Amino acid sequence: MRRKNFIIGLLLIFVIFIFNINLFFGFLKSKNFYEVRQSDFNIENIISSMSIKEKIATLLMVNFFDESLDDVSNIITDYHVASFIIMSYNVKGSFEDLKNKINLLKSLSNRIPITFSIDQEGGEVERLSPLIGKTPTPRELFEQKGIKNLKENAFFFANNLKNLGIDINFFPIVEMVFEKDSIVSRRIFSTNYVSNNIAAQIYIDIFSEHDIVAGVKHFPGYGTIKNDPHFSICIDKKYISAELATPFKELQNVKLIMTSH
């Protein structure tokens, strides 16, 4: 009797062991776990196989002026640059013309995906206006429609960026603004940073839903700067970075931050 119970006990242990092993391997093969591990493995392999020249190239974001497609493709194939920014002078022809150009250049990727970025804010800074029309400044949009109705504009931007093949939009602007004549006062939604952050979060989340990275800017900020920092050195000694960082720290799902000049 004891021998029989002993054998039954061993069989039960064996069955439980096999069951747990199957559960464990099922977990390893589960979609999320496998994709993360496989992704990490691929990234590590790609980086380890890169030359120093290629690694440096991946740190650069460049622009092209009137170069032909052949010239730009040479930048990709010869120098391994994989990140481009689109300026107003790059937006020529029709919507389909720009879309086809971006897609053609992206097809030249041989190691890492080629990304395209842009500054599409609305108002004073919008590169795509020749293709999708003019948009009010973020401040005007907020005052006219309020936070709840900003989603319409966010979806409009996101859909157009997605259709063009643009991966990063350097927007929204989330820094604190202390002077009404600050260089960015009309480029934010509200001088109240809480309201501004609520509006900004709408764009960040909707962009993310469309696989567009929102590059929030400009840390630590131009809140008291009146001069254009593209043309002059601007130094703000009134506030410390820890104070100015508050809006940036409170936002969620932020993948990219643009620094000030």
mmCIF file of C-alpha atoms in Angstrom:
data_model
loop_
_atom_site.group_PDB
_atom_site.id
_atom_site.type_symbol
_atom_site.label_atom_id
_atom_site.label_comp_id
_atom_site.label_asym_id
_atom_site.label_seq_id
_atom_site.Cartn_x
_atom_site.Cartn_y
_atom_site.Cartn_z
ATOM 1 C CA MET A 1 0.000 0.000 0.000
ATOM 2 C CA ARG A 2 2.807 2.369 0.932
ATOM 3 C CA ARG A 3 4.659 1.511 -2.284
ATOM 4 C CA LYS A 4 1.511 2.211 -4.313
ATOM 5 C CA ASN A 5 1.014 5.611 -2.628
ATOM 6 C CA PHE A 6 4.699 6.411 -3.154
ATOM 7 C CA ILE A 7 4.429 5.680 -6.878
ATOM 8 C CA ILE A 8 1.220 7.753 -7.180
ATOM 9 C CA GLY A 9 2.961 10.604 -5.350
ATOM 10 C CA LEU A 10 5.922 10.498 -7.734
ATOM 11 C CA LEU A 11 3.575 10.512 -10.712
ATOM 12 C CA LEU A 12 1.733 13.547 -9.340
ATOM 13 C CA ILE A 13 5.016 15.409 -8.760
ATOM 14 C CA PHE A 14 6.120 14.538 -12.296
ATOM 15 C CA VAL A 15 2.815 15.764 -13.799
ATOM 16 C CA ILE A 16 2.989 19.033 -11.798
ATOM 17 C CA PHE A 17 6.621 19.503 -12.861
ATOM 18 C CA ILE A 18 5.776 19.050 -16.562
ATOM 19 C CA PHE A 19 2.781 21.376 -16.195
ATOM 20 C CA ASN A 20 4.928 24.129 -14.646
ATOM 21 C CA ILE A 21 7.628 23.689 -17.280
ATOM 22 C CA ASN A 22 4.999 24.167 -19.987
ATOM 23 C CA LEU A 23 3.706 27.280 -18.243
ATOM 24 C CA PHE A 24 7.231 28.671 -17.982
ATOM 25 C CA PHE A 25 8.048 28.143 -21.657
ATOM 26 C CA GLY A 26 4.640 29.463 -22.579
ATOM 27 C CA PHE A 27 5.515 32.642 -20.707
ATOM 28 C CA LEU A 28 8.880 32.899 -22.471
ATOM 29 C CA LYS A 29 7.168 32.544 -25.826
ATOM 30 C CA SER A 30 4.439 35.031 -24.957
ATOM 31 C CA LYS A 31 4.203 37.896 -27.440
ATOM 32 C CA ASN A 32 5.259 40.771 -25.198
ATOM 33 C CA PHE A 33 8.173 39.053 -23.507
ATOM 34 C CA TYR A 34 9.517 37.648 -26.762
ATOM 35 C CA GLU A 35 9.207 40.942 -28.640
ATOM 36 C CA VAL A 36 11.022 42.919 -25.945
ATOM 37 C CA ARG A 37 13.862 40.425 -25.683
ATOM 38 C CA GLN A 38 14.116 40.012 -29.446
ATOM 39 C CA SER A 39 14.101 43.796 -29.883
ATOM 40 C CA ASP A 40 16.852 44.270 -27.294
ATOM 41 C CA PHE A 41 18.888 41.540 -28.936
ATOM 42 C CA ASN A 42 18.569 43.100 -32.393
ATOM 43 C CA ILE A 43 19.463 46.593 -31.164
ATOM 44 C CA GLU A 44 22.526 45.303 -29.335
ATOM 45 C CA ASN A 45 23.626 43.384 -32.419
ATOM 46 C CA ILE A 46 23.171 46.405 -34.667
ATOM 47 C CA ILE A 47 25.096 48.745 -32.359
ATOM 48 C CA SER A 48 27.931 46.301 -31.748
ATOM 49 C CA SER A 49 28.406 45.842 -35.492
ATOM 50 C CA MET A 50 28.585 49.582 -36.223
ATOM 51 C CA SER A 51 31.794 51.445 -36.926
ATOM 52 C CA ILE A 52 32.629 54.618 -34.989
ATOM 53 C CA LYS A 53 31.716 56.641 -38.080
ATOM 54 C CA GLU A 54 28.284 55.006 -38.222
ATOM 55 C CA LYS A 55 27.656 55.551 -34.503
ATOM 56 C CA ILE A 56 28.525 59.253 -34.818
ATOM 57 C CA ALA A 57 26.232 59.551 -37.830
ATOM 58 C CA THR A 58 23.274 58.225 -35.831
ATOM 59 C CA LEU A 59 23.711 61.127 -33.386
ATOM 60 C CA LEU A 60 23.220 63.733 -36.111
ATOM 61 C CA MET A 61 20.017 65.305 -37.389
ATOM 62 C CA VAL A 62 20.685 67.088 -40.664
ATOM 63 C CA ASN A 63 18.848 69.138 -43.256
ATOM 64 C CA PHE A 64 19.138 69.350 -47.009
ATOM 65 C CA PHE A 65 18.583 72.440 -49.133
ATOM 66 C CA ASP A 66 18.274 72.153 -52.908
ATOM 67 C CA GLU A 67 20.230 68.941 -53.230
ATOM 68 C CA SER A 68 18.905 66.361 -55.637
ATOM 69 C CA LEU A 69 17.514 63.067 -54.403
ATOM 70 C CA ASP A 70 20.771 61.454 -55.502
ATOM 71 C CA ASP A 71 22.764 63.839 -53.301
ATOM 72 C CA VAL A 72 20.555 63.184 -50.282
ATOM 73 C CA SER A 73 20.662 59.428 -50.855
ATOM 74 C CA ASN A 74 24.467 59.661 -50.882
ATOM 75 C CA ILE A 75 24.320 61.280 -47.433
ATOM 76 C CA ILE A 76 22.462 58.173 -46.262
ATOM 77 C CA THR A 77 24.508 55.511 -48.030
ATOM 78 C CA ASP A 78 27.988 57.104 -47.742
ATOM 79 C CA TYR A 79 27.768 58.813 -44.349
ATOM 80 C CA HIS A 80 25.062 56.660 -42.715
ATOM 81 C CA VAL A 81 23.031 59.659 -41.544
ATOM 82 C CA ALA A 82 19.593 58.413 -40.491
ATOM 83 C CA SER A 83 17.788 61.498 -39.179
ATOM 84 C CA PHE A 84 16.574 64.527 -41.134
ATOM 85 C CA ILE A 85 14.692 67.705 -40.266
ATOM 86 C CA ILE A 86 12.324 69.315 -42.753
ATOM 87 C CA MET A 87 12.323 73.094 -43.063
ATOM 88 C CA SER A 88 9.999 75.413 -45.008
ATOM 89 C CA TYR A 89 12.227 75.397 -48.088
ATOM 90 C CA ASN A 90 11.943 71.613 -48.279
ATOM 91 C CA VAL A 91 8.160 71.809 -48.663
ATOM 92 C CA LYS A 92 7.776 72.116 -52.410
ATOM 93 C CA GLY A 93 5.225 70.795 -54.846
ATOM 94 C CA SER A 94 2.213 68.846 -53.666
ATOM 95 C CA PHE A 95 1.464 66.795 -50.563
ATOM 96 C CA GLU A 96 2.111 63.610 -52.571
ATOM 97 C CA ASP A 97 5.446 64.974 -53.846
ATOM 98 C CA LEU A 98 6.784 65.408 -50.304
ATOM 99 C CA LYS A 99 5.300 62.087 -49.188
ATOM 100 C CA ASN A 100 6.955 60.230 -52.071
ATOM 101 C CA LYS A 101 10.300 61.914 -51.420
ATOM 102 C CA ILE A 102 10.244 60.975 -47.733
ATOM 103 C CA ASN A 103 9.206 57.397 -48.457
ATOM 104 C CA LEU A 104 11.880 57.011 -51.109
ATOM 105 C CA LEU A 105 14.602 58.221 -48.753
ATOM 106 C CA LYS A 106 13.316 55.998 -45.946
ATOM 107 C CA SER A 107 13.593 52.992 -48.242
ATOM 108 C CA LEU A 108 17.370 53.525 -48.369
ATOM 109 C CA SER A 109 17.778 52.519 -44.722
ATOM 110 C CA ASN A 110 20.099 49.556 -44.303
ATOM 111 C CA ARG A 111 20.745 49.413 -40.537
ATOM 112 C CA ILE A 112 18.388 51.585 -38.541
ATOM 113 C CA PRO A 113 15.141 53.270 -39.621
ATOM 114 C CA ILE A 114 15.502 56.719 -41.189
ATOM 115 C CA THR A 115 13.449 59.329 -39.340
ATOM 116 C CA PHE A 116 12.097 62.706 -40.409
ATOM 117 C CA SER A 117 11.242 65.535 -38.028
ATOM 118 C CA ILE A 118 9.585 68.930 -38.385
ATOM 119 C CA ASP A 119 8.429 72.041 -36.487
ATOM 120 C CA GLN A 120 4.685 72.121 -37.049
ATOM 121 C CA GLU A 121 3.189 74.332 -34.326
ATOM 122 C CA GLY A 122 0.707 76.585 -36.070
ATOM 123 C CA GLY A 123 0.829 80.358 -36.405
ATOM 124 C CA GLU A 124 4.359 81.704 -36.618
ATOM 125 C CA VAL A 125 6.032 78.309 -36.936
ATOM 126 C CA GLU A 126 4.413 75.838 -39.309
ATOM 127 C CA ARG A 127 6.376 74.253 -42.127
ATOM 128 C CA LEU A 128 3.455 72.460 -43.749
ATOM 129 C CA SER A 129 1.131 75.429 -44.336
ATOM 130 C CA PRO A 130 1.671 75.359 -48.149
ATOM 131 C CA LEU A 131 0.279 71.814 -48.122
ATOM 132 C CA ILE A 132 -2.344 71.726 -45.354
ATOM 133 C CA GLY A 133 -3.228 75.412 -44.901
ATOM 134 C CA LYS A 134 -2.595 77.953 -42.169
ATOM 135 C CA THR A 135 -3.427 77.257 -38.532
ATOM 136 C CA PRO A 136 -3.953 79.777 -35.710
ATOM 137 C CA THR A 137 -1.174 80.155 -33.152
ATOM 138 C CA PRO A 138 -1.466 77.765 -30.185
ATOM 139 C CA ARG A 139 -2.462 80.749 -28.036
ATOM 140 C CA GLU A 140 -5.251 81.772 -30.431
ATOM 141 C CA LEU A 141 -6.405 78.186 -30.756
ATOM 142 C CA PHE A 142 -6.628 77.809 -26.991
ATOM 143 C CA GLU A 143 -8.487 81.110 -26.565
ATOM 144 C CA GLN A 144 -10.930 80.317 -29.390
ATOM 145 C CA LYS A 145 -11.635 76.653 -28.690
ATOM 146 C CA GLY A 146 -10.471 75.884 -25.168
ATOM 147 C CA ILE A 147 -8.788 72.729 -23.987
ATOM 148 C CA LYS A 148 -11.613 70.317 -24.814
ATOM 149 C CA ASN A 149 -11.698 71.248 -28.490
ATOM 150 C CA LEU A 150 -7.954 71.142 -29.128
ATOM 151 C CA LYS A 151 -8.205 67.440 -29.997
ATOM 152 C CA GLU A 152 -9.512 68.317 -33.463
ATOM 153 C CA ASN A 153 -6.336 70.226 -34.302
ATOM 154 C CA ALA A 154 -4.113 67.588 -32.692
ATOM 155 C CA PHE A 155 -5.715 64.868 -34.835
ATOM 156 C CA PHE A 156 -5.407 67.089 -37.919
ATOM 157 C CA PHE A 157 -1.676 67.548 -37.369
ATOM 158 C CA ALA A 158 -1.103 63.907 -36.437
ATOM 159 C CA ASN A 159 -2.945 62.516 -39.472
ATOM 160 C CA ASN A 160 -1.045 64.730 -41.897
ATOM 161 C CA LEU A 161 2.324 64.014 -40.294
ATOM 162 C CA LYS A 162 1.587 60.286 -40.317
ATOM 163 C CA ASN A 163 0.499 60.323 -43.964
ATOM 164 C CA LEU A 164 3.647 62.174 -44.994
ATOM 165 C CA GLY A 165 5.890 59.740 -43.124
ATOM 166 C CA ILE A 166 7.132 62.292 -40.580
ATOM 167 C CA ASP A 167 8.123 60.674 -37.288
ATOM 168 C CA ILE A 168 8.875 63.590 -34.924
ATOM 169 C CA ASN A 169 7.149 66.926 -34.409
ATOM 170 C CA PHE A 170 8.945 69.475 -32.244
ATOM 171 C CA PHE A 171 5.794 70.568 -30.454
ATOM 172 C CA PRO A 172 4.210 71.427 -28.034
ATOM 173 C CA ILE A 173 5.948 74.267 -26.190
ATOM 174 C CA VAL A 174 5.641 73.737 -22.440
ATOM 175 C CA GLU A 175 8.094 76.096 -20.773
ATOM 176 C CA MET A 176 7.007 78.648 -18.185
ATOM 177 C CA VAL A 177 6.440 82.140 -19.565
ATOM 178 C CA PHE A 178 6.827 85.078 -17.205
ATOM 179 C CA GLU A 179 6.872 88.059 -19.590
ATOM 180 C CA LYS A 180 4.064 88.890 -22.028
ATOM 181 C CA ASP A 181 6.606 89.856 -24.687
ATOM 182 C CA SER A 182 8.652 86.688 -24.331
ATOM 183 C CA ILE A 183 9.785 85.263 -27.666
ATOM 184 C CA VAL A 184 7.482 82.254 -27.122
ATOM 185 C CA SER A 185 4.478 83.930 -25.470
ATOM 186 C CA ARG A 186 2.207 83.406 -28.500
ATOM 187 C CA ARG A 187 3.592 79.954 -29.227
ATOM 188 C CA ILE A 188 2.291 78.428 -25.988
ATOM 189 C CA PHE A 189 -1.348 77.635 -25.274
ATOM 190 C CA SER A 190 -1.532 79.546 -22.005
ATOM 191 C CA THR A 191 0.733 81.532 -19.685
ATOM 192 C CA ASN A 192 -0.755 79.435 -16.889
ATOM 193 C CA TYR A 193 1.574 76.447 -17.008
ATOM 194 C CA VAL A 194 -1.071 74.069 -15.584
ATOM 195 C CA SER A 195 -3.527 74.897 -18.381
ATOM 196 C CA ASN A 196 -0.680 74.829 -20.878
ATOM 197 C CA ASN A 197 0.362 71.366 -19.714
ATOM 198 C CA ILE A 198 -3.186 70.021 -19.975
ATOM 199 C CA ALA A 199 -3.357 71.271 -23.562
ATOM 200 C CA ALA A 200 0.137 69.986 -24.330
ATOM 201 C CA GLN A 201 -0.709 66.531 -22.984
ATOM 202 C CA ILE A 202 -3.544 66.260 -25.509
ATOM 203 C CA TYR A 203 -1.082 66.708 -28.364
ATOM 204 C CA ILE A 204 1.532 64.388 -26.855
ATOM 205 C CA ASP A 205 -1.006 61.581 -26.429
ATOM 206 C CA ILE A 206 -2.689 61.972 -29.818
ATOM 207 C CA PHE A 207 0.668 62.177 -31.587
ATOM 208 C CA SER A 208 1.732 59.022 -29.752
ATOM 209 C CA GLU A 209 -1.432 57.206 -30.894
ATOM 210 C CA HIS A 210 -0.293 57.954 -34.467
ATOM 211 C CA ASP A 211 3.304 56.845 -33.781
ATOM 212 C CA ILE A 212 4.500 60.443 -33.890
ATOM 213 C CA VAL A 213 7.003 61.492 -31.217
ATOM 214 C CA ALA A 214 6.226 64.884 -29.669
ATOM 215 C CA GLY A 215 9.423 66.801 -28.990
ATOM 216 C CA VAL A 216 8.449 69.127 -26.133
ATOM 217 C CA LYS A 217 10.425 72.362 -25.883
ATOM 218 C CA HIS A 218 12.431 74.461 -25.008
ATOM 219 C CA PHE A 219 14.118 73.315 -21.800
ATOM 220 C CA PRO A 220 14.789 75.207 -19.554
ATOM 221 C CA GLY A 221 12.912 77.937 -21.396
ATOM 222 C CA TYR A 222 12.628 81.418 -22.871
ATOM 223 C CA GLY A 223 10.102 82.625 -20.303
ATOM 224 C CA THR A 224 11.726 86.054 -19.889
ATOM 225 C CA ILE A 225 13.663 86.219 -23.161
ATOM 226 C CA LYS A 226 12.567 88.869 -25.640
ATOM 227 C CA ASN A 227 15.317 88.509 -28.246
ATOM 228 C CA ASP A 228 15.333 85.836 -30.925
ATOM 229 C CA PRO A 229 17.818 83.190 -29.702
ATOM 230 C CA HIS A 230 18.576 82.191 -33.295
ATOM 231 C CA PHE A 231 20.391 85.472 -33.767
ATOM 232 C CA SER A 232 21.635 86.534 -30.333
ATOM 233 C CA ILE A 233 22.922 85.050 -27.088
ATOM 234 C CA CYS A 234 20.144 84.992 -24.496
ATOM 235 C CA ILE A 235 20.908 84.596 -20.806
ATOM 236 C CA ASP A 236 18.187 84.440 -18.176
ATOM 237 C CA LYS A 237 19.552 84.939 -14.658
ATOM 238 C CA LYS A 238 16.194 85.414 -12.939
ATOM 239 C CA TYR A 239 15.286 81.780 -12.421
ATOM 240 C CA ILE A 240 17.055 78.504 -11.779
ATOM 241 C CA SER A 241 16.596 75.414 -13.935
ATOM 242 C CA ALA A 242 15.015 73.417 -11.092
ATOM 243 C CA GLU A 243 12.118 75.885 -10.979
ATOM 244 C CA LEU A 244 11.718 75.988 -14.728
ATOM 245 C CA ALA A 245 11.715 72.197 -15.031
ATOM 246 C CA THR A 246 8.313 71.822 -13.339
ATOM 247 C CA PRO A 247 6.144 71.608 -16.504
ATOM 248 C CA PHE A 248 8.545 69.140 -18.126
ATOM 249 C CA LYS A 249 8.530 66.871 -15.075
ATOM 250 C CA GLU A 250 4.744 66.799 -14.756
ATOM 251 C CA LEU A 251 3.973 65.715 -18.324
ATOM 252 C CA GLN A 252 3.416 62.034 -19.124
ATOM 253 C CA ASN A 253 4.573 59.889 -22.061
ATOM 254 C CA VAL A 254 7.357 62.330 -23.042
ATOM 255 C CA LYS A 255 9.980 60.640 -25.213
ATOM 256 C CA LEU A 256 11.927 63.666 -26.432
ATOM 257 C CA ILE A 257 12.850 67.096 -25.077
ATOM 258 C CA MET A 258 14.343 69.888 -27.154
ATOM 259 C CA THR A 259 16.721 72.129 -25.271
ATOM 260 C CA SER A 260 16.947 75.871 -25.751
ATOM 261 C CA HIS A 261 19.918 77.321 -27.628
#
